[in-house]
XYZ file of C-alpha atoms in Angstrom:
512
model
C 34.307 4.798 -38.121
C 35.003 4.008 -34.464
C 32.788 4.763 -31.432
C 32.655 3.806 -27.782
C 29.793 3.566 -25.302
C 30.135 2.973 -21.565
C 28.206 0.038 -20.117
C 28.553 -2.141 -17.034
C 28.382 -5.698 -15.733
C 28.053 -7.336 -12.324
C 31.031 -9.094 -10.749
C 29.967 -10.713 -7.489
C 27.713 -8.082 -5.917
C 29.554 -5.087 -7.338
C 29.492 -3.491 -10.755
C 32.390 -3.045 -13.151
C 32.795 -0.718 -16.132
C 32.590 -2.318 -19.586
C 33.574 -0.416 -22.695
C 31.436 -1.280 -25.750
C 33.496 -0.398 -28.845
C 32.148 -0.488 -32.386
C 34.000 -0.180 -35.681
C 32.128 0.049 -39.010
C 34.315 -0.135 -42.128
C 34.238 -1.158 -45.750
C 34.740 -4.822 -46.517
C 32.801 -8.026 -46.780
C 29.493 -7.610 -44.882
C 29.855 -9.227 -41.458
C 28.925 -8.775 -37.800
C 31.679 -9.909 -35.434
C 31.656 -9.681 -31.612
C 34.757 -10.274 -29.502
C 35.786 -9.811 -25.865
C 35.441 -13.139 -23.988
C 31.669 -13.385 -24.371
C 29.190 -15.890 -22.978
C 26.590 -17.447 -25.265
C 23.900 -15.010 -24.035
C 26.061 -12.050 -25.106
C 26.971 -13.635 -28.441
C 23.254 -13.959 -29.196
C 22.972 -10.179 -28.812
C 24.224 -9.786 -32.378
C 21.046 -11.141 -33.944
C 18.821 -9.299 -31.480
C 20.566 -5.997 -32.166
C 20.483 -6.304 -35.968
C 16.780 -7.194 -35.971
C 15.939 -4.454 -33.439
C 17.780 -1.853 -35.557
C 15.869 -2.904 -38.691
C 12.479 -2.913 -36.945
C 13.223 0.488 -35.379
C 13.664 2.056 -38.802
C 17.455 2.230 -38.957
C 19.172 1.167 -42.183
C 22.143 -1.138 -41.731
C 24.574 -0.694 -44.653
C 26.411 -3.787 -45.936
C 29.650 -3.149 -44.096
C 32.096 -4.942 -41.851
C 30.946 -4.393 -38.244
C 33.204 -5.334 -35.340
C 32.080 -5.081 -31.696
C 34.536 -5.370 -28.807
C 33.587 -5.530 -25.129
C 36.557 -4.573 -22.990
C 38.367 -5.534 -20.828
C 38.924 -8.636 -22.928
C 40.163 -10.802 -20.041
C 36.850 -10.674 -18.129
C 33.971 -12.939 -19.080
C 30.845 -10.974 -20.068
C 27.437 -12.382 -19.318
C 23.845 -11.125 -19.408
C 21.506 -9.336 -21.793
C 22.158 -5.752 -20.665
C 24.663 -5.106 -23.460
C 22.036 -5.073 -26.244
C 21.224 -1.352 -26.010
C 24.848 -0.111 -25.722
C 25.855 -2.303 -28.701
C 23.042 -0.853 -30.822
C 23.892 2.712 -29.737
C 27.608 2.243 -30.477
C 26.819 0.932 -33.991
C 24.595 3.916 -34.778
C 27.230 6.338 -33.482
C 29.787 4.622 -35.744
C 27.472 5.265 -38.690
C 27.782 9.022 -38.131
C 25.030 9.936 -35.668
C 26.247 12.786 -33.463
C 25.346 12.683 -29.747
C 24.619 15.767 -27.650
C 25.786 13.954 -24.524
C 29.354 13.266 -23.467
C 29.230 9.497 -24.037
C 32.348 9.013 -21.887
C 30.243 10.188 -18.909
C 27.037 8.347 -19.875
C 26.216 4.799 -18.815
C 23.949 2.808 -21.159
C 22.269 -0.455 -20.097
C 19.298 -2.368 -21.478
C 18.040 -5.498 -23.221
C 16.410 -5.203 -26.619
C 13.462 -7.153 -27.955
C 13.207 -7.805 -31.693
C 10.853 -4.840 -32.194
C 13.282 -2.409 -30.522
C 11.596 -2.300 -27.112
C 13.984 -1.832 -24.187
C 13.387 -4.451 -21.490
C 14.514 -4.285 -17.827
C 17.612 -6.092 -16.586
C 18.775 -7.309 -13.170
C 21.646 -5.793 -11.205
C 20.981 -2.157 -12.144
C 21.776 -0.765 -8.684
C 25.314 -2.205 -8.251
C 26.208 -1.228 -11.830
C 24.961 2.364 -11.557
C 26.444 2.732 -8.072
C 29.887 1.590 -9.230
C 29.871 3.738 -12.357
C 28.885 6.829 -10.371
C 31.895 6.260 -8.124
C 34.018 6.106 -11.286
C 32.964 9.597 -12.328
C 30.039 8.759 -14.627
C 27.252 11.252 -13.963
C 24.432 10.126 -16.292
C 22.780 6.790 -17.059
C 20.302 5.620 -19.694
C 18.404 2.611 -18.394
C 15.137 0.770 -19.126
C 12.029 2.631 -17.966
C 11.170 -0.122 -15.479
C 14.571 0.224 -13.794
C 14.548 3.972 -13.113
C 13.392 3.694 -9.472
C 16.238 1.336 -8.669
C 18.829 3.421 -10.539
C 17.657 6.635 -8.856
C 18.743 5.308 -5.447
C 22.217 6.547 -6.364
C 22.272 10.119 -5.130
C 23.023 12.880 -7.702
C 23.082 10.479 -10.653
C 21.087 11.731 -13.677
C 18.737 8.855 -14.530
C 17.026 8.716 -17.927
C 14.499 5.959 -18.546
C 13.814 4.790 -22.116
C 11.142 2.501 -23.546
C 12.651 1.760 -26.962
C 15.817 2.009 -29.030
C 14.281 4.846 -31.061
C 13.441 6.675 -27.831
C 17.046 6.298 -26.633
C 18.544 7.572 -29.891
C 16.192 10.579 -30.036
C 17.372 11.546 -26.550
C 21.055 10.976 -27.361
C 20.754 13.110 -30.522
C 18.853 15.880 -28.763
C 15.700 15.408 -30.851
C 13.673 14.631 -27.752
C 14.024 16.266 -24.359
C 14.505 13.567 -21.723
C 12.762 13.300 -18.375
C 15.738 13.315 -16.009
C 15.322 11.885 -12.515
C 17.907 13.072 -9.973
C 17.784 11.958 -6.353
C 19.020 14.801 -4.146
C 17.109 13.888 -1.020
C 18.861 12.908 2.151
C 18.006 9.473 3.519
C 14.976 9.691 5.776
C 14.634 7.109 8.529
C 10.866 6.800 8.402
C 8.859 4.261 10.338
C 8.212 1.983 7.374
C 9.436 -1.174 9.041
C 6.367 -3.316 8.559
C 6.519 -6.890 9.829
C 3.753 -9.449 9.903
C 4.687 -10.698 13.375
C 5.007 -8.800 16.638
C 6.342 -9.853 20.036
C 3.064 -8.785 21.649
C 1.459 -11.801 19.928
C 3.691 -14.257 21.824
C 2.147 -15.639 25.001
C 4.470 -16.385 27.910
C 8.033 -17.494 27.090
C 9.589 -14.516 28.890
C 12.989 -16.194 29.152
C 13.000 -16.788 25.385
C 11.968 -13.197 24.641
C 14.865 -11.980 26.758
C 17.238 -14.266 24.838
C 15.954 -12.941 21.524
C 16.413 -9.365 22.719
C 20.057 -10.101 23.586
C 20.542 -11.821 20.224
C 19.085 -8.873 18.301
C 21.158 -6.325 20.225
C 24.492 -8.051 19.551
C 23.689 -9.968 16.335
C 24.272 -13.315 18.070
C 23.446 -16.729 16.614
C 20.596 -18.633 18.289
C 19.534 -22.283 18.611
C 16.099 -23.134 20.057
C 15.446 -26.694 21.166
C 12.019 -27.864 22.215
C 8.880 -29.844 21.453
C 6.852 -29.233 18.303
C 4.250 -26.489 18.675
C 6.036 -24.702 21.537
C 6.487 -21.516 19.493
C 10.020 -21.777 18.050
C 9.064 -20.704 14.511
C 6.924 -17.817 15.745
C 9.758 -16.490 17.900
C 12.114 -16.625 14.939
C 9.690 -14.803 12.640
C 9.232 -12.053 15.225
C 12.981 -11.510 15.620
C 13.465 -9.074 12.657
C 10.826 -6.781 14.143
C 13.059 -5.988 17.149
C 16.370 -5.758 15.289
C 17.968 -2.327 14.741
C 16.615 -0.425 11.754
C 18.710 -0.771 8.601
C 20.932 2.210 7.869
C 21.015 3.581 4.315
C 24.363 1.888 3.648
C 23.033 -1.463 4.915
C 19.876 -1.058 2.817
C 21.987 -0.436 -0.278
C 24.060 -3.564 0.443
C 20.957 -5.731 0.788
C 19.239 -4.159 -2.233
C 22.306 -4.814 -4.412
C 22.185 -8.514 -3.539
C 18.469 -8.769 -4.315
C 18.952 -6.756 -7.510
C 21.513 -9.114 -9.042
C 19.365 -12.058 -7.937
C 16.333 -10.641 -9.757
C 14.265 -10.567 -6.556
C 13.332 -6.869 -6.526
C 9.717 -6.258 -7.435
C 8.744 -3.423 -9.780
C 7.288 -1.488 -6.855
C 10.346 -2.088 -4.641
C 13.403 0.091 -5.096
C 15.086 0.091 -1.667
C 14.788 -2.743 0.852
C 14.136 -1.224 4.288
C 13.281 -4.303 6.360
C 15.804 -6.776 7.718
C 15.816 -9.851 5.442
C 14.308 -13.043 6.820
C 15.163 -16.180 4.850
C 13.779 -19.579 5.766
C 14.928 -22.250 3.266
C 13.490 -25.771 3.278
C 15.646 -28.542 4.714
C 16.007 -30.118 1.232
C 18.149 -27.162 0.074
C 21.428 -27.919 -1.733
C 24.926 -26.590 -1.016
C 24.824 -24.237 -4.018
C 21.373 -22.892 -3.147
C 22.464 -22.162 0.422
C 25.899 -20.650 -0.192
C 25.654 -19.562 -3.826
C 27.227 -20.857 -6.997
C 26.351 -22.040 -10.462
C 28.081 -21.620 -13.820
C 27.600 -17.864 -13.441
C 27.728 -17.585 -9.628
C 24.715 -16.055 -7.938
C 24.179 -15.325 -4.234
C 22.747 -18.105 -2.090
C 20.506 -17.951 0.968
C 23.375 -16.974 3.278
C 23.908 -13.840 1.155
C 20.194 -13.119 0.705
C 20.037 -13.098 4.525
C 22.874 -10.514 4.720
C 22.187 -7.980 7.526
C 19.195 -10.090 8.510
C 18.127 -13.524 9.735
C 18.720 -16.971 8.252
C 16.198 -19.290 9.917
C 16.805 -23.032 9.658
C 13.796 -24.906 11.014
C 14.160 -28.600 11.860
C 17.950 -28.227 11.852
C 18.847 -31.957 12.083
C 16.823 -32.639 8.924
C 19.245 -30.589 6.793
C 21.926 -32.483 4.924
C 25.066 -32.552 7.063
C 27.250 -31.293 4.196
C 24.907 -28.328 3.757
C 25.264 -27.376 7.412
C 29.040 -27.723 7.426
C 29.540 -25.292 4.526
C 28.073 -22.567 6.755
C 31.010 -22.738 9.137
C 33.211 -20.475 7.017
C 30.651 -17.670 6.379
C 29.644 -17.748 10.060
C 33.240 -16.831 10.956
C 34.267 -14.623 8.005
C 30.882 -12.932 7.333
C 31.430 -13.467 3.598
C 31.674 -16.376 1.201
C 34.122 -16.805 -1.665
C 33.184 -18.863 -4.719
C 36.114 -19.727 -6.952
C 35.859 -20.461 -10.647
C 38.490 -20.907 -13.352
C 37.671 -17.452 -14.714
C 37.495 -15.507 -11.456
C 36.691 -15.552 -7.761
C 33.384 -14.098 -6.586
C 32.956 -12.711 -3.085
C 29.427 -12.419 -1.700
C 28.660 -10.796 1.675
C 27.152 -13.164 4.238
C 26.910 -11.266 7.530
C 23.733 -12.892 8.801
C 22.297 -13.963 12.138
C 21.757 -17.713 12.219
C 18.578 -18.719 14.033
C 17.943 -22.464 14.157
C 15.228 -24.605 15.694
C 15.139 -28.327 16.390
C 13.274 -30.973 18.307
C 15.349 -32.799 20.943
C 14.511 -36.156 19.346
C 12.482 -37.499 16.382
C 9.258 -37.651 18.404
C 9.968 -34.255 20.024
C 9.345 -35.227 23.670
C 12.855 -35.910 24.977
C 13.923 -35.639 27.846
C 10.406 -36.400 29.193
C 10.817 -40.174 29.345
C 7.093 -40.658 30.062
C 6.203 -39.275 26.636
C 9.352 -39.938 24.571
C 9.034 -43.058 22.414
C 12.579 -42.895 20.994
C 15.288 -45.361 21.920
C 18.531 -44.053 23.470
C 20.513 -44.841 20.320
C 17.948 -43.041 18.146
C 18.114 -39.915 20.328
C 21.927 -39.939 20.214
C 21.929 -40.365 16.443
C 19.433 -37.552 16.012
C 21.392 -35.111 18.183
C 24.729 -36.072 16.579
C 23.519 -34.791 13.207
C 24.628 -31.343 14.382
C 28.417 -31.275 14.584
C 30.287 -29.873 17.570
C 32.129 -27.177 15.557
C 28.793 -25.839 14.244
C 27.227 -25.837 17.730
C 30.307 -24.030 19.023
C 29.529 -21.146 16.626
C 26.095 -20.624 18.189
C 26.059 -18.061 20.997
C 22.639 -18.612 22.554
C 21.091 -22.022 23.227
C 17.556 -21.930 24.579
C 15.192 -24.647 25.734
C 11.674 -23.941 24.515
C 9.149 -25.453 26.910
C 5.470 -25.968 26.025
C 3.294 -23.048 27.015
C 0.777 -23.471 29.841
C -2.959 -23.224 29.259
C -3.267 -20.180 31.513
C -0.610 -18.322 29.526
C -2.073 -19.337 26.162
C -5.491 -17.853 26.958
C -4.208 -14.813 28.791
C -5.657 -12.032 26.617
C -3.500 -9.271 28.041
C -0.918 -8.120 25.501
C 2.761 -8.482 26.234
C 5.465 -5.955 25.394
C 5.367 -5.077 21.714
C 8.268 -5.170 19.239
C 8.534 -1.385 18.996
C 9.278 -1.050 22.714
C 11.849 -3.840 22.659
C 13.472 -2.402 19.528
C 14.081 0.908 21.311
C 16.262 -0.864 23.896
C 17.964 -2.901 21.180
C 18.749 0.179 19.079
C 20.138 1.974 22.131
C 22.539 -0.937 22.730
C 23.371 -1.062 19.017
C 24.237 2.646 19.024
C 26.620 2.068 21.940
C 28.362 -0.678 19.945
C 28.595 1.410 16.755
C 30.158 4.270 18.689
C 32.610 1.944 20.432
C 33.744 0.162 17.262
C 33.565 3.043 14.782
C 37.322 2.796 14.118
C 37.313 -1.007 13.776
C 34.983 -1.506 10.809
C 32.464 -3.586 12.792
C 29.074 -2.814 14.311
C 28.155 -5.558 16.792
C 29.754 -7.407 19.693
C 29.374 -10.731 17.880
C 31.881 -9.496 15.269
C 34.732 -9.098 17.778
C 37.787 -11.244 17.083
C 40.524 -12.290 19.513
C 42.603 -9.111 19.301
C 39.584 -6.818 19.630
C 38.303 -8.786 22.619
C 41.515 -7.966 24.484
C 41.201 -4.330 23.453
C 37.573 -3.724 24.425
C 36.668 -6.263 27.135
C 38.090 -5.949 30.648
C 37.192 -8.152 33.627
C 37.831 -7.541 37.304
C 39.237 -10.329 39.475
C 35.861 -11.612 40.704
C 34.353 -11.789 37.200
C 37.483 -13.391 35.757
C 37.457 -16.049 38.482
C 33.830 -16.865 37.658
C 34.684 -17.234 33.972
C 37.698 -19.425 34.792
C 35.567 -21.756 36.901
C 32.995 -22.007 34.096
C 35.766 -22.770 31.585
C 37.033 -25.694 33.677
C 33.675 -27.034 34.882
C 31.901 -26.863 31.501
C 34.935 -27.905 29.456
C 34.600 -24.845 27.209
C 36.611 -24.318 24.049
C 38.444 -21.071 23.389
C 35.711 -20.094 20.895
C 33.008 -20.922 23.430
C 34.702 -18.791 26.097
C 35.027 -15.845 23.715
C 31.359 -16.130 22.784
C 30.374 -15.968 26.459
C 32.390 -12.754 26.733
C 30.674 -11.296 23.656
C 27.257 -12.192 25.086
C 28.154 -10.619 28.432
C 29.284 -7.443 26.642
C 25.912 -7.234 24.868
C 23.999 -7.783 28.106
C 26.004 -4.992 29.721
C 25.275 -2.692 26.753
C 21.531 -3.358 27.102
C 21.817 -2.139 30.695
C 24.007 0.807 29.686
C 26.937 -0.445 31.789
C 30.500 0.334 30.723
C 32.015 -2.642 32.590
C 31.050 -6.315 32.486
C 29.745 -7.382 35.887
C 29.297 -10.775 37.514
C 25.561 -10.905 36.730
C 26.283 -10.296 33.046
C 28.683 -13.248 32.884
C 26.214 -15.459 34.775
C 23.383 -14.624 32.373
C 25.691 -15.149 29.375
C 26.700 -18.591 30.675
C 23.055 -19.460 31.212
C 22.007 -18.564 27.660
C 25.087 -20.194 26.191
C 24.142 -23.605 27.620
C 20.498 -23.560 28.733
C 19.084 -25.468 25.754
C 21.649 -28.228 25.260
C 20.134 -31.625 25.965
C 22.567 -34.493 26.414
C 21.349 -38.005 25.691
C 24.410 -39.428 27.472
C 23.536 -37.635 30.725
C 19.885 -38.768 30.676
C 20.481 -42.366 29.705
C-alpha cells in the first residue's frame, strides 16, 4: 500500500517541500530508502524501525520502500524521521483524520520513540504555509518558533505514539494558532547605552549618521580610547527591526541552531564580533552542507571587526562581494546556496602596532613598520567604508564628568525619523537605506545645485577620489540631510560628509 506525507528541508535560508513516500508490499523483508540522501538521512532507517518497535507498533516482514522527492535534490538532516515513521504506518492501513496533503510533519526520533527538536523549523514552516499547507506537526520544543507563522495550525508532539494518536483522531490535539498582529513593543534591551560614553561628541555624531543610513564605519585610534564601547552601543540607536526583518534574522539563526528554547523571534539588531583568527568559511559561510557565516548572522545588524589589521588578509578580501551585493553565494557541485548578508560593517584599528602613531613622541614604531601595518587593509576594502573616524584619547575632565550624556533612546528617535523618510522615498525600489543606492538610483534621487556640485568636484580632484568614494560621499550627505529633515542636499551636508569620509585616515607617507 502506498502513502505520502509532506515534510520539508532547508535550502540556503529558505525551506522547500519534500514529499516522503512509503510503499509496503509483499516480498523479501527489506527496508530501502532512496532519493539522493546524505548519510544522516540514510541512518534514519534504523532509528525509525527501532522507534516503531519501542512505541508498540508491529512491523510485518514486508518489503518497505521509502522515497524522498524531489530525487534530484540532496536531503540532509534528522527532521525526516517522524514523517518516515508516519508514512510507513499509514501504508500499513492506519486511517488519518487529517488531510495529509495539507499537513506538514517534521521531527527527529530517538530510539524509544521520543520526538526531538530540529533546527530550521521557521523557514520550513514559513515556506510550506506559502505553498498552501495549513497545519504542521512539529516537536513540542519547536512550537513557539513554528507559531511565528501567522494563521498556521501548530501541533506539538512529544512522541511518535502521541503523533499517531492525534493523526488518527484518538487524541484531541492542542492547536496553537497565531492570529495576533505584530506589536512593536519596547523590548529592545541592550547592555550598552550612549549615555555611558563620556565625551567623544564627534564620534557619537558619526555613529548617529551611520545608524540612520546603514553606513560602514572604521574607527582608528589608540588602545583604550573607547572604540569597542562605541561599536557595542551602536545597535541601541539603530532603527527597530520590522516584523519582516525579524523573521529574516530569526530564519538565519534557526537554521544555524542558535535560537534558545526561550527565544522564538529575534527583536534586537544582531551584533556579531568574531575573533581575528576566524577563517574564510566561518566568516562567509560554507562547509560540506553550507551554513551561514558571521556576515549572514549579522544580517540587518552590525558586524564588528576589532583590531582589523590582525585579521587574515584573505578573510578581509572575501567581504568585498557581500559588502556590495548584500548577499553571499556559496556554490557546490550539488547546488548554489544564497545567504543574505546585508550588514553594517564597523571596524576598529590602532594606527600602528604600538597604537600611538602619529604622536612621534610616544610612537616606538619605525616608519617601515607603520607602513606595513597600515597596508594590511587593502585600498578596495577601505573604499567600501563610508565613515572614517579618528578616535582620540578622552581627557580626564570628561572621563570623570558624572553628568549623563544623551541616551540611546533619544538618539534612536532621530535615527528612526530619518529611516522612515528613506523607506518612504525608496518604497518602489526594494531598498530601505541611502547606503543601498546604486549608480542609477543615485541619479534618480540625488540632485545638487551648482554651488554644491562645484564643492564636490573640487573635493574629487583635490582628494583624488574614486567613483565609488564620490558616490559614498553623496550617500552620506543624503543621510545627513534626512536627519535634518531637508529635501535637498546643501553645502553643509556635503562638507560634513567629506569630513567623516576622510577624518580618520592616517598616512604614514605624509608624516614621515
